[in-house]
Amino acid sequence: MIHSMNVAEVCNQIIGGDIVALSKAITLTESTKPEHQQTALEILDYCQPHSGKSIRIAITGVPGVGKSTFINQFGNLLIEEYGKKVAVLAIDPSSRNSHGSILGDKTRMTELSAQKNAFIRPSANGETLGGVASKTQDAIVICEAAGFDVLLVETVGVGQSETMVHNMVDFFLLLLLPGAGDDLQGIKRGIVEMADLIAINKSEENQILAAEALKHYQNALMFMPQHRQNYQPKVLLTDAISGKNLETIWDEIQQYVMLATENGTFQKNRQKQAVAQFKMQLGEVFNMILFQNEKVKIKYNQLSNSVLEGKISPKTAAVQLVKSMLVG
Ligand code: GDP
């Protein structure tokens, strides 16, 4: 395991593009063992100056909309036609097998996973939303240090995780099915508002419904609050199996990045995200370090008993624990 290895050596391997070192480093960031966490921190510090150069793209949509098919085709296109290195990270805070959707599963991205310039990492298991966010954030830094220039973050577009993902990416791509109406699609309206581009996938299956959806979402997007980067999000019809319009999507993303870089919003957005991530990591790290402390553990158990017996309120217990820590 890496903790016995030299951190600088491992990091140099990562920066040299070594996938085995990359995978091991990400595994360390997911570990709950304090010694692993310490090594992971050192790796992250080493990688940080080498990160930041990729385009980070969220790909979201309900199970069955075609996310894996899309990522498989899109990733291949970027590697083969544009000479990119593509990493796929999955976010699934729910149980891995729920919704019949196993995100980031290599068997659903067969061609892409066989590519030398692709890296696919499924979601960390059994995690809270904050835990998944913090680990995905770490994985982004390490993948970028390893030279991946396009990061695809896959997530199920049905719940809370999208806001979190929106805070991590430069571009938010929402896949929808032909047919109008967010509620019919099981998609929350807030998710549509976050989209930088909407792709109506499986459009060849029902062209009438696809055209309806195109019109519906074009209209919907016109009435959305102002976009974070003064950009008018577009709606396109796609067919992930044949690859229809995938090149156009890449062109759109590039145009978007160019525009946002020119008007300064790209960098501003990343800075804002970095501060938001600091706040988010704070909660995670606070909990982690808190429970590594023996005195805290004892106090926690005492307070738990008091709560259990109804002697104090859960909130008072939490305040007391934190206060006892602050005074030492
Ligand atoms: P995910 O759950 O969102 O990752 O969806 P998948 O990529 O696993 O796709 C679900 C099913 O839809 C699979 O059987 C795919 O072959 C199929 N599919 C994906 N994209 C398209 C498309 O554009 N057209 C058609 N007809 N089927 C598609």
Coordinates of N, CA and C and ligand atoms in Angstrom, one line a residue, residues 62-70 101 108 154 201-205 238-241, ligand 1:
V62 N -31.8 11.1 -15.7 CA -32.4 10.0 -14.9 C -31.8 8.6 -15.4
P63 N -31.9 7.6 -14.6 CA -31.4 6.3 -15.0 C -32.1 5.8 -16.3
G64 N -31.3 5.3 -17.3 CA -31.9 4.9 -18.5 C -31.9 5.9 -19.6
V65 N -31.6 7.1 -19.3 CA -31.6 8.2 -20.3 C -30.5 8.0 -21.4
G66 N -29.4 7.3 -20.9 CA -28.3 7.0 -21.9 C -27.0 7.6 -21.5
K67 N -26.8 7.9 -20.2 CA -25.6 8.5 -19.7 C -24.3 7.7 -20.0
S68 N -24.4 6.4 -19.7 CA -23.2 5.6 -19.9 C -22.9 5.5 -21.4
T69 N -24.0 5.3 -22.2 CA -23.8 5.2 -23.7 C -23.2 6.5 -24.2
F70 N -23.7 7.6 -23.7 CA -23.2 8.9 -24.1 C -21.7 9.1 -23.8
S101 N -29.3 1.5 -11.5 CA -28.2 2.2 -12.2 C -26.9 2.1 -11.5
R108 N -20.4 -0.9 -18.8 CA -21.3 -0.1 -19.6 C -20.6 0.9 -20.5
E154 N -20.1 11.9 -13.8 CA -21.5 11.3 -14.1 C -22.3 11.3 -12.8
N201 N -31.9 13.1 -25.6 CA -31.3 11.8 -26.2 C -32.3 10.9 -26.7
K202 N -31.9 9.8 -27.4 CA -32.8 8.8 -28.0 C -33.8 9.6 -28.9
S203 N -33.3 10.7 -29.5 CA -34.2 11.5 -30.3 C -34.7 10.8 -31.6
E204 N -33.9 9.8 -32.0 CA -34.3 9.1 -33.3 C -35.5 8.2 -33.0
E205 N -35.7 7.8 -31.7 CA -36.7 6.8 -31.4 C -38.1 7.4 -31.6
T238 N -29.9 14.5 -29.5 CA -28.8 13.5 -29.7 C -29.3 12.1 -29.8
D239 N -28.4 11.3 -30.3 CA -28.6 9.8 -30.3 C -27.3 9.2 -29.9
A240 N -27.2 8.9 -28.6 CA -25.9 8.5 -28.1 C -25.3 7.2 -28.8
I241 N -26.2 6.4 -29.3 CA -25.8 5.2 -29.9 C -25.1 5.5 -31.2
Ligands
GDP1 P1 -27.9 5.4 -18.1 O1 -28.7 4.6 -17.1 O2 -28.4 6.8 -18.2 O3 -26.4 5.3 -18.0 O4 -28.3 4.8 -19.5 P2 -27.6 3.7 -20.5 O5 -26.5 4.4 -21.2 O6 -27.3 2.5 -19.7 O7 -28.7 3.4 -21.6 C1 -29.9 2.8 -21.2 C2 -30.5 2.1 -22.5 O8 -30.8 3.1 -23.5 C3 -29.4 1.1 -23.1 O9 -30.1 0.0 -23.5 C4 -28.9 1.9 -24.3 O10 -28.4 1.1 -25.3 C5 -30.1 2.7 -24.7 N1 -29.7 4.0 -25.3 C6 -28.8 4.9 -24.9 N2 -28.7 6.0 -25.8 C7 -29.6 5.7 -26.7 C8 -30.1 6.5 -27.9 O11 -29.6 7.6 -28.2 N3 -31.0 5.9 -28.7 C9 -31.6 4.7 -28.4 N4 -32.5 4.2 -29.2 N5 -31.2 4.0 -27.3 C10 -30.3 4.5 -26.5

